[in-house]
Amino acid sequence: AEYLPEITNDSVCPVDAKEELLDECESIWKQMEECQGKLMLLGTETLLKSDAKLSLLMMRVKALTAEYNQWQKRSPEILSTNPDVLLALGKEELQKVKNDLEMVLSTVQSKNKQLEEDLKREQQWHKEQEQILDALNGIEGETKTQVEQLSKKRAFHELHNKMLKLKIYKEDLLNALGAFLEEHFPLPEKGGSAKKENSSEKPAVELITLHEILEILINKLMSTPHEPYVTINDSFWPPYIELLLRYGIALRHPEDPNRIRLEAFH
């Protein structure tokens, strides 16, 4: 409303100008009454004819059409040429326009204020939703980490249990193999020894069992798979070596017959 200057009423319309305007209005009103009277007379004359209702309607249509055409041809006339009257009327009209604009401005300002409040509420809601989303993302990340850790622990425990089972199974196999070999493949003489040829004076060498020979070959293959050969010494009883070679359990070195290796069954 600050952009609409107040319309002052310093120059009040003079009394003579008001009286002149009232006289002109009364003159125009009399002319209108005379026209209305003539129309009424025309209407009563047509009622004496046949089909009075239809004729009356046709006459009214013609009269309204003629009046319409007349108003279309006429240009607006100024009620008064008195500048004081025109100034007063202009001020009054401007004051009405000013009041209407102030009302519109007030409505727009109220609407803008309401929109600003709605915007603040929406921004606050958006901020809260972002905080909730960040919290949920954090919880999701922690949950994924915990799930991954639990999965790793579970996999580790399962692998550990499998290793324990394999270790127990390996020990059982080795024990069964040792018992089988001890029973069916004993040394030629329990606690016996073998003397080197042409060296009867040297101390005897203690022979090892077939079980021990197999353990040496297995450990050599698993520890150094790139060099699995074992050198045969006097503690290896020759019949056991021939037995292993004959049944394909062990293989000789292609260049050195004193070295053997375990067949890679795995």
PDB file of C-alpha atoms in Angstrom:
ATOM      1  CA  ALA A   1       0.000   0.000   0.000  1.00  0.00           C
ATOM      2  CA  GLU A   2       3.029   2.293   0.308  1.00  0.00           C
ATOM      3  CA  TYR A   3       3.185   2.585  -3.479  1.00  0.00           C
ATOM      4  CA  LEU A   4      -0.341   4.022  -3.672  1.00  0.00           C
ATOM      5  CA  PRO A   5      -0.415   7.695  -2.740  1.00  0.00           C
ATOM      6  CA  GLU A   6      -3.369   8.893  -0.801  1.00  0.00           C
ATOM      7  CA  ILE A   7      -5.916  10.832  -2.873  1.00  0.00           C
ATOM      8  CA  THR A   8      -6.665  14.053  -1.079  1.00  0.00           C
ATOM      9  CA  ASN A   9      -9.993  15.794  -1.091  1.00  0.00           C
ATOM     10  CA  ASP A  10      -8.599  19.314  -0.819  1.00  0.00           C
ATOM     11  CA  SER A  11     -10.592  20.582  -3.781  1.00  0.00           C
ATOM     12  CA  VAL A  12     -14.137  19.663  -2.887  1.00  0.00           C
ATOM     13  CA  CYS A  13     -16.680  19.771  -5.652  1.00  0.00           C
ATOM     14  CA  PRO A  14     -18.547  23.154  -5.455  1.00  0.00           C
ATOM     15  CA  VAL A  15     -22.264  23.282  -4.624  1.00  0.00           C
ATOM     16  CA  ASP A  16     -23.160  24.821  -8.005  1.00  0.00           C
ATOM     17  CA  ALA A  17     -21.384  21.983  -9.851  1.00  0.00           C
ATOM     18  CA  LYS A  18     -23.295  19.393  -7.827  1.00  0.00           C
ATOM     19  CA  GLU A  19     -26.621  21.087  -8.517  1.00  0.00           C
ATOM     20  CA  GLU A  20     -25.776  21.285 -12.200  1.00  0.00           C
ATOM     21  CA  LEU A  21     -24.960  17.583 -12.289  1.00  0.00           C
ATOM     22  CA  LEU A  22     -28.193  16.736 -10.455  1.00  0.00           C
ATOM     23  CA  ASP A  23     -30.223  18.842 -12.908  1.00  0.00           C
ATOM     24  CA  GLU A  24     -28.663  17.033 -15.852  1.00  0.00           C
ATOM     25  CA  CYS A  25     -29.415  13.669 -14.251  1.00  0.00           C
ATOM     26  CA  GLU A  26     -33.058  14.650 -13.645  1.00  0.00           C
ATOM     27  CA  SER A  27     -33.392  15.789 -17.281  1.00  0.00           C
ATOM     28  CA  ILE A  28     -32.056  12.482 -18.555  1.00  0.00           C
ATOM     29  CA  TRP A  29     -34.349  10.615 -16.158  1.00  0.00           C
ATOM     30  CA  LYS A  30     -37.389  12.520 -17.518  1.00  0.00           C
ATOM     31  CA  GLN A  31     -36.399  11.615 -21.067  1.00  0.00           C
ATOM     32  CA  MET A  32     -36.200   7.981 -20.079  1.00  0.00           C
ATOM     33  CA  GLU A  33     -39.675   8.149 -18.503  1.00  0.00           C
ATOM     34  CA  GLU A  34     -41.111   9.658 -21.674  1.00  0.00           C
ATOM     35  CA  CYS A  35     -39.551   6.884 -23.791  1.00  0.00           C
ATOM     36  CA  GLN A  36     -40.917   4.276 -21.395  1.00  0.00           C
ATOM     37  CA  GLY A  37     -44.404   5.824 -21.647  1.00  0.00           C
ATOM     38  CA  LYS A  38     -44.318   5.755 -25.458  1.00  0.00           C
ATOM     39  CA  LEU A  39     -43.302   2.108 -25.386  1.00  0.00           C
ATOM     40  CA  MET A  40     -46.174   1.301 -23.056  1.00  0.00           C
ATOM     41  CA  LEU A  41     -48.641   3.038 -25.398  1.00  0.00           C
ATOM     42  CA  LEU A  42     -47.314   1.083 -28.345  1.00  0.00           C
ATOM     43  CA  GLY A  43     -47.730  -2.084 -26.366  1.00  0.00           C
ATOM     44  CA  THR A  44     -51.409  -1.379 -25.475  1.00  0.00           C
ATOM     45  CA  GLU A  45     -52.293  -0.604 -29.081  1.00  0.00           C
ATOM     46  CA  THR A  46     -50.951  -3.912 -30.316  1.00  0.00           C
ATOM     47  CA  LEU A  47     -52.935  -5.810 -27.709  1.00  0.00           C
ATOM     48  CA  LEU A  48     -56.193  -4.883 -29.564  1.00  0.00           C
ATOM     49  CA  LYS A  49     -55.188  -6.894 -32.628  1.00  0.00           C
ATOM     50  CA  SER A  50     -55.485 -10.626 -33.164  1.00  0.00           C
ATOM     51  CA  ASP A  51     -52.699 -12.814 -31.892  1.00  0.00           C
ATOM     52  CA  ALA A  52     -51.991 -10.109 -29.348  1.00  0.00           C
ATOM     53  CA  LYS A  53     -49.371 -12.127 -27.496  1.00  0.00           C
ATOM     54  CA  LEU A  54     -47.294 -12.947 -30.552  1.00  0.00           C
ATOM     55  CA  SER A  55     -47.618  -9.439 -31.936  1.00  0.00           C
ATOM     56  CA  LEU A  56     -46.575  -7.956 -28.604  1.00  0.00           C
ATOM     57  CA  LEU A  57     -43.474 -10.116 -28.530  1.00  0.00           C
ATOM     58  CA  MET A  58     -42.606  -9.226 -32.109  1.00  0.00           C
ATOM     59  CA  MET A  59     -42.982  -5.540 -31.330  1.00  0.00           C
ATOM     60  CA  ARG A  60     -40.715  -5.875 -28.305  1.00  0.00           C
ATOM     61  CA  VAL A  61     -38.121  -7.674 -30.404  1.00  0.00           C
ATOM     62  CA  LYS A  62     -38.214  -4.921 -32.988  1.00  0.00           C
ATOM     63  CA  ALA A  63     -38.040  -2.211 -30.329  1.00  0.00           C
ATOM     64  CA  LEU A  64     -35.090  -3.880 -28.578  1.00  0.00           C
ATOM     65  CA  THR A  65     -33.325  -4.422 -31.909  1.00  0.00           C
ATOM     66  CA  ALA A  66     -33.804  -0.785 -32.839  1.00  0.00           C
ATOM     67  CA  GLU A  67     -32.592   0.334 -29.428  1.00  0.00           C
ATOM     68  CA  TYR A  68     -29.563  -1.949 -29.703  1.00  0.00           C
ATOM     69  CA  ASN A  69     -28.664  -0.569 -33.108  1.00  0.00           C
ATOM     70  CA  GLN A  70     -29.106   2.962 -31.807  1.00  0.00           C
ATOM     71  CA  TRP A  71     -26.784   2.332 -28.870  1.00  0.00           C
ATOM     72  CA  GLN A  72     -24.206   0.796 -31.192  1.00  0.00           C
ATOM     73  CA  LYS A  73     -24.157   3.947 -33.302  1.00  0.00           C
ATOM     74  CA  ARG A  74     -23.981   6.361 -30.377  1.00  0.00           C
ATOM     75  CA  SER A  75     -20.742   7.375 -28.760  1.00  0.00           C
ATOM     76  CA  PRO A  76     -20.501   7.914 -24.990  1.00  0.00           C
ATOM     77  CA  GLU A  77     -21.527  11.378 -23.902  1.00  0.00           C
ATOM     78  CA  ILE A  78     -20.020  13.229 -21.025  1.00  0.00           C
ATOM     79  CA  LEU A  79     -22.645  14.067 -18.445  1.00  0.00           C
ATOM     80  CA  SER A  80     -21.067  17.374 -17.665  1.00  0.00           C
ATOM     81  CA  THR A  81     -18.341  19.541 -19.085  1.00  0.00           C
ATOM     82  CA  ASN A  82     -17.775  21.317 -15.805  1.00  0.00           C
ATOM     83  CA  PRO A  83     -14.090  20.730 -14.821  1.00  0.00           C
ATOM     84  CA  ASP A  84     -14.881  20.743 -11.097  1.00  0.00           C
ATOM     85  CA  VAL A  85     -17.452  17.968 -11.575  1.00  0.00           C
ATOM     86  CA  LEU A  86     -15.076  15.938 -13.751  1.00  0.00           C
ATOM     87  CA  LEU A  87     -12.250  16.422 -11.214  1.00  0.00           C
ATOM     88  CA  ALA A  88     -14.429  15.235  -8.352  1.00  0.00           C
ATOM     89  CA  LEU A  89     -15.668  12.225 -10.315  1.00  0.00           C
ATOM     90  CA  GLY A  90     -12.082  11.370 -11.347  1.00  0.00           C
ATOM     91  CA  LYS A  91     -10.888  11.552  -7.748  1.00  0.00           C
ATOM     92  CA  GLU A  92     -13.718   9.344  -6.576  1.00  0.00           C
ATOM     93  CA  GLU A  93     -12.994   6.779  -9.283  1.00  0.00           C
ATOM     94  CA  LEU A  94      -9.274   6.841  -8.496  1.00  0.00           C
ATOM     95  CA  GLN A  95     -10.027   6.381  -4.810  1.00  0.00           C
ATOM     96  CA  LYS A  96     -12.087   3.274  -5.644  1.00  0.00           C
ATOM     97  CA  VAL A  97      -9.280   1.924  -7.800  1.00  0.00           C
ATOM     98  CA  LYS A  98      -6.775   2.669  -5.008  1.00  0.00           C
ATOM     99  CA  ASN A  99      -8.923   0.836  -2.448  1.00  0.00           C
ATOM    100  CA  ASP A 100      -9.261  -2.156  -4.781  1.00  0.00           C
ATOM    101  CA  LEU A 101      -5.495  -2.247  -5.378  1.00  0.00           C
ATOM    102  CA  GLU A 102      -4.774  -2.015  -1.638  1.00  0.00           C
ATOM    103  CA  MET A 103      -7.118  -4.937  -1.059  1.00  0.00           C
ATOM    104  CA  VAL A 104      -5.394  -6.953  -3.801  1.00  0.00           C
ATOM    105  CA  LEU A 105      -1.961  -6.037  -2.371  1.00  0.00           C
ATOM    106  CA  SER A 106      -3.012  -7.101   1.111  1.00  0.00           C
ATOM    107  CA  THR A 107      -4.320 -10.399  -0.249  1.00  0.00           C
ATOM    108  CA  VAL A 108      -1.095 -11.032  -2.184  1.00  0.00           C
ATOM    109  CA  GLN A 109       1.057 -10.203   0.860  1.00  0.00           C
ATOM    110  CA  SER A 110      -0.998 -12.546   3.028  1.00  0.00           C
ATOM    111  CA  LYS A 111      -0.678 -15.263   0.406  1.00  0.00           C
ATOM    112  CA  ASN A 112       3.092 -14.713   0.172  1.00  0.00           C
ATOM    113  CA  LYS A 113       3.405 -14.932   3.951  1.00  0.00           C
ATOM    114  CA  GLN A 114       1.468 -18.186   3.945  1.00  0.00           C
ATOM    115  CA  LEU A 115       3.680 -19.528   1.156  1.00  0.00           C
ATOM    116  CA  GLU A 116       6.829 -18.551   3.086  1.00  0.00           C
ATOM    117  CA  GLU A 117       5.562 -20.419   6.152  1.00  0.00           C
ATOM    118  CA  ASP A 118       4.739 -23.449   4.002  1.00  0.00           C
ATOM    119  CA  LEU A 119       8.202 -23.267   2.454  1.00  0.00           C
ATOM    120  CA  LYS A 120       9.862 -23.172   5.897  1.00  0.00           C
ATOM    121  CA  ARG A 121       7.828 -26.194   7.005  1.00  0.00           C
ATOM    122  CA  GLU A 122       8.731 -28.085   3.824  1.00  0.00           C
ATOM    123  CA  GLN A 123      12.415 -27.225   4.268  1.00  0.00           C
ATOM    124  CA  GLN A 124      12.325 -28.377   7.892  1.00  0.00           C
ATOM    125  CA  TRP A 125      10.584 -31.594   6.850  1.00  0.00           C
ATOM    126  CA  HIS A 126      13.169 -32.110   4.081  1.00  0.00           C
ATOM    127  CA  LYS A 127      16.006 -31.581   6.545  1.00  0.00           C
ATOM    128  CA  GLU A 128      14.486 -34.093   8.976  1.00  0.00           C
ATOM    129  CA  GLN A 129      14.047 -36.621   6.170  1.00  0.00           C
ATOM    130  CA  GLU A 130      17.699 -36.180   5.176  1.00  0.00           C
ATOM    131  CA  GLN A 131      18.769 -36.759   8.785  1.00  0.00           C
ATOM    132  CA  ILE A 132      16.610 -39.886   8.970  1.00  0.00           C
ATOM    133  CA  LEU A 133      18.050 -41.082   5.652  1.00  0.00           C
ATOM    134  CA  ASP A 134      21.618 -40.513   6.884  1.00  0.00           C
ATOM    135  CA  ALA A 135      20.837 -42.416  10.084  1.00  0.00           C
ATOM    136  CA  LEU A 136      19.313 -45.290   8.113  1.00  0.00           C
ATOM    137  CA  ASN A 137      22.325 -45.362   5.785  1.00  0.00           C
ATOM    138  CA  GLY A 138      24.621 -45.518   8.821  1.00  0.00           C
ATOM    139  CA  ILE A 139      22.585 -48.352  10.337  1.00  0.00           C
ATOM    140  CA  GLU A 140      22.608 -50.158   7.001  1.00  0.00           C
ATOM    141  CA  GLY A 141      26.394 -49.799   6.739  1.00  0.00           C
ATOM    142  CA  GLU A 142      26.890 -51.089  10.280  1.00  0.00           C
ATOM    143  CA  THR A 143      24.508 -53.975   9.623  1.00  0.00           C
ATOM    144  CA  LYS A 144      26.363 -54.912   6.428  1.00  0.00           C
ATOM    145  CA  THR A 145      29.668 -54.800   8.295  1.00  0.00           C
ATOM    146  CA  GLN A 146      28.289 -56.985  11.064  1.00  0.00           C
ATOM    147  CA  VAL A 147      26.814 -59.416   8.551  1.00  0.00           C
ATOM    148  CA  GLU A 148      30.121 -59.594   6.681  1.00  0.00           C
ATOM    149  CA  GLN A 149      32.000 -60.150   9.927  1.00  0.00           C
ATOM    150  CA  LEU A 150      29.539 -62.842  10.982  1.00  0.00           C
ATOM    151  CA  SER A 151      29.816 -64.470   7.563  1.00  0.00           C
ATOM    152  CA  LYS A 152      33.611 -64.417   7.762  1.00  0.00           C
ATOM    153  CA  LYS A 153      33.536 -65.838  11.294  1.00  0.00           C
ATOM    154  CA  ARG A 154      31.073 -68.528  10.252  1.00  0.00           C
ATOM    155  CA  ALA A 155      33.176 -69.404   7.201  1.00  0.00           C
ATOM    156  CA  PHE A 156      36.317 -69.438   9.349  1.00  0.00           C
ATOM    157  CA  HIS A 157      34.674 -71.719  11.920  1.00  0.00           C
ATOM    158  CA  GLU A 158      33.399 -74.018   9.197  1.00  0.00           C
ATOM    159  CA  LEU A 159      36.845 -74.142   7.588  1.00  0.00           C
ATOM    160  CA  HIS A 160      38.471 -74.703  10.982  1.00  0.00           C
ATOM    161  CA  ASN A 161      36.054 -77.529  11.724  1.00  0.00           C
ATOM    162  CA  LYS A 162      36.766 -79.076   8.337  1.00  0.00           C
ATOM    163  CA  MET A 163      40.494 -78.824   8.980  1.00  0.00           C
ATOM    164  CA  LEU A 164      40.064 -80.475  12.363  1.00  0.00           C
ATOM    165  CA  LYS A 165      37.998 -83.236  10.788  1.00  0.00           C
ATOM    166  CA  LEU A 166      40.590 -83.709   8.049  1.00  0.00           C
ATOM    167  CA  LYS A 167      43.385 -83.739  10.616  1.00  0.00           C
ATOM    168  CA  ILE A 168      41.553 -86.343  12.681  1.00  0.00           C
ATOM    169  CA  TYR A 169      40.784 -88.325   9.520  1.00  0.00           C
ATOM    170  CA  LYS A 170      44.452 -88.079   8.480  1.00  0.00           C
ATOM    171  CA  GLU A 171      45.611 -89.288  11.894  1.00  0.00           C
ATOM    172  CA  ASP A 172      43.142 -92.151  11.763  1.00  0.00           C
ATOM    173  CA  LEU A 173      44.390 -93.121   8.308  1.00  0.00           C
ATOM    174  CA  LEU A 174      47.992 -92.904   9.388  1.00  0.00           C
ATOM    175  CA  ASN A 175      47.295 -94.956  12.486  1.00  0.00           C
ATOM    176  CA  ALA A 176      45.400 -97.542  10.446  1.00  0.00           C
ATOM    177  CA  LEU A 177      48.188 -97.594   7.854  1.00  0.00           C
ATOM    178  CA  GLY A 178      50.835 -97.912  10.571  1.00  0.00           C
ATOM    179  CA  ALA A 179      48.963-100.767  12.231  1.00  0.00           C
ATOM    180  CA  PHE A 180      48.463-102.503   8.883  1.00  0.00           C
ATOM    181  CA  LEU A 181      52.119-102.117   7.888  1.00  0.00           C
ATOM    182  CA  GLU A 182      53.377-103.154  11.314  1.00  0.00           C
ATOM    183  CA  GLU A 183      51.240-106.255  11.159  1.00  0.00           C
ATOM    184  CA  HIS A 184      51.859-107.344   7.557  1.00  0.00           C
ATOM    185  CA  PHE A 185      55.250-105.797   6.760  1.00  0.00           C
ATOM    186  CA  PRO A 186      57.491-106.176   9.820  1.00  0.00           C
ATOM    187  CA  LEU A 187      61.261-105.886   9.686  1.00  0.00           C
ATOM    188  CA  PRO A 188      63.125-109.054   8.844  1.00  0.00           C
ATOM    189  CA  GLU A 189      64.447-109.176  12.368  1.00  0.00           C
ATOM    190  CA  LYS A 190      62.844-107.150  15.116  1.00  0.00           C
ATOM    191  CA  GLY A 191      65.405-104.664  16.204  1.00  0.00           C
ATOM    192  CA  GLY A 192      67.631-106.116  13.467  1.00  0.00           C
ATOM    193  CA  SER A 193      70.401-104.273  11.739  1.00  0.00           C
ATOM    194  CA  ALA A 194      72.198-104.331   8.434  1.00  0.00           C
ATOM    195  CA  LYS A 195      75.918-104.220   7.982  1.00  0.00           C
ATOM    196  CA  LYS A 196      77.540-102.540   5.064  1.00  0.00           C
ATOM    197  CA  GLU A 197      79.210-104.857   2.573  1.00  0.00           C
ATOM    198  CA  ASN A 198      82.982-105.187   2.887  1.00  0.00           C
ATOM    199  CA  SER A 199      82.854-103.154   6.123  1.00  0.00           C
ATOM    200  CA  SER A 200      82.145-105.620   8.876  1.00  0.00           C
ATOM    201  CA  GLU A 201      84.096-103.539  11.321  1.00  0.00           C
ATOM    202  CA  LYS A 202      81.866-100.505  11.010  1.00  0.00           C
ATOM    203  CA  PRO A 203      78.850-100.145  13.306  1.00  0.00           C
ATOM    204  CA  ALA A 204      75.583-101.627  12.121  1.00  0.00           C
ATOM    205  CA  VAL A 205      72.848 -99.364  10.697  1.00  0.00           C
ATOM    206  CA  GLU A 206      69.357 -99.634  12.218  1.00  0.00           C
ATOM    207  CA  LEU A 207      66.748-100.466   9.575  1.00  0.00           C
ATOM    208  CA  ILE A 208      63.588 -98.424   9.440  1.00  0.00           C
ATOM    209  CA  THR A 209      60.085 -99.774   8.942  1.00  0.00           C
ATOM    210  CA  LEU A 210      58.028 -99.538   5.759  1.00  0.00           C
ATOM    211  CA  HIS A 211      55.768 -97.133   7.601  1.00  0.00           C
ATOM    212  CA  GLU A 212      58.695 -94.797   8.286  1.00  0.00           C
ATOM    213  CA  ILE A 213      59.831 -95.007   4.655  1.00  0.00           C
ATOM    214  CA  LEU A 214      56.362 -93.974   3.453  1.00  0.00           C
ATOM    215  CA  GLU A 215      56.260 -91.106   5.952  1.00  0.00           C
ATOM    216  CA  ILE A 216      59.613 -89.834   4.697  1.00  0.00           C
ATOM    217  CA  LEU A 217      58.421 -89.980   1.069  1.00  0.00           C
ATOM    218  CA  ILE A 218      55.082 -88.307   1.893  1.00  0.00           C
ATOM    219  CA  ASN A 219      56.665 -85.501   3.929  1.00  0.00           C
ATOM    220  CA  LYS A 220      59.248 -84.871   1.205  1.00  0.00           C
ATOM    221  CA  LEU A 221      56.530 -84.663  -1.477  1.00  0.00           C
ATOM    222  CA  MET A 222      54.383 -82.291   0.557  1.00  0.00           C
ATOM    223  CA  SER A 223      57.176 -80.032   1.852  1.00  0.00           C
ATOM    224  CA  THR A 224      59.156 -79.710  -1.417  1.00  0.00           C
ATOM    225  CA  PRO A 225      56.885 -80.747  -4.289  1.00  0.00           C
ATOM    226  CA  HIS A 226      59.403 -79.275  -6.776  1.00  0.00           C
ATOM    227  CA  GLU A 227      62.120 -81.681  -5.413  1.00  0.00           C
ATOM    228  CA  PRO A 228      60.310 -84.776  -4.040  1.00  0.00           C
ATOM    229  CA  TYR A 229      63.187 -87.258  -4.381  1.00  0.00           C
ATOM    230  CA  VAL A 230      64.716 -88.974  -1.352  1.00  0.00           C
ATOM    231  CA  THR A 231      68.186 -90.525  -1.383  1.00  0.00           C
ATOM    232  CA  ILE A 232      68.243 -94.224  -0.464  1.00  0.00           C
ATOM    233  CA  ASN A 233      70.649 -95.056   2.366  1.00  0.00           C
ATOM    234  CA  ASP A 234      71.526 -98.191   4.277  1.00  0.00           C
ATOM    235  CA  SER A 235      68.582 -97.803   6.671  1.00  0.00           C
ATOM    236  CA  PHE A 236      66.175 -98.500   3.794  1.00  0.00           C
ATOM    237  CA  TRP A 237      65.632-102.262   3.539  1.00  0.00           C
ATOM    238  CA  PRO A 238      66.023-103.146  -0.196  1.00  0.00           C
ATOM    239  CA  PRO A 239      63.044-105.550  -0.358  1.00  0.00           C
ATOM    240  CA  TYR A 240      60.760-102.731   0.805  1.00  0.00           C
ATOM    241  CA  ILE A 241      62.190-100.411  -1.871  1.00  0.00           C
ATOM    242  CA  GLU A 242      61.604-103.033  -4.548  1.00  0.00           C
ATOM    243  CA  LEU A 243      58.068-103.572  -3.246  1.00  0.00           C
ATOM    244  CA  LEU A 244      57.263 -99.871  -3.528  1.00  0.00           C
ATOM    245  CA  LEU A 245      58.768 -99.617  -6.998  1.00  0.00           C
ATOM    246  CA  ARG A 246      57.101-102.776  -8.305  1.00  0.00           C
ATOM    247  CA  TYR A 247      53.578-101.708  -7.316  1.00  0.00           C
ATOM    248  CA  GLY A 248      53.980 -98.114  -8.561  1.00  0.00           C
ATOM    249  CA  ILE A 249      53.918 -96.537  -5.136  1.00  0.00           C
ATOM    250  CA  ALA A 250      57.377 -95.038  -5.641  1.00  0.00           C
ATOM    251  CA  LEU A 251      59.408 -94.046  -8.723  1.00  0.00           C
ATOM    252  CA  ARG A 252      63.165 -93.923  -9.304  1.00  0.00           C
ATOM    253  CA  HIS A 253      64.940 -90.816 -10.491  1.00  0.00           C
ATOM    254  CA  PRO A 254      65.491 -91.087 -14.251  1.00  0.00           C
ATOM    255  CA  GLU A 255      69.196 -90.206 -13.874  1.00  0.00           C
ATOM    256  CA  ASP A 256      70.032 -91.375 -10.342  1.00  0.00           C
ATOM    257  CA  PRO A 257      68.800 -94.867  -9.306  1.00  0.00           C
ATOM    258  CA  ASN A 258      69.725 -94.179  -5.675  1.00  0.00           C
ATOM    259  CA  ARG A 259      66.955 -91.587  -5.407  1.00  0.00           C
ATOM    260  CA  ILE A 260      63.242 -92.343  -5.275  1.00  0.00           C
ATOM    261  CA  ARG A 261      60.083 -90.361  -4.926  1.00  0.00           C
ATOM    262  CA  LEU A 262      56.456 -91.054  -3.995  1.00  0.00           C
ATOM    263  CA  GLU A 263      53.977 -91.279  -6.846  1.00  0.00           C
ATOM    264  CA  ALA A 264      51.821 -88.084  -6.887  1.00  0.00           C
ATOM    265  CA  PHE A 265      48.474 -89.752  -6.331  1.00  0.00           C
ATOM    266  CA  HIS A 266      46.809 -86.444  -5.422  1.00  0.00           C
TER     267      HIS A 266
END
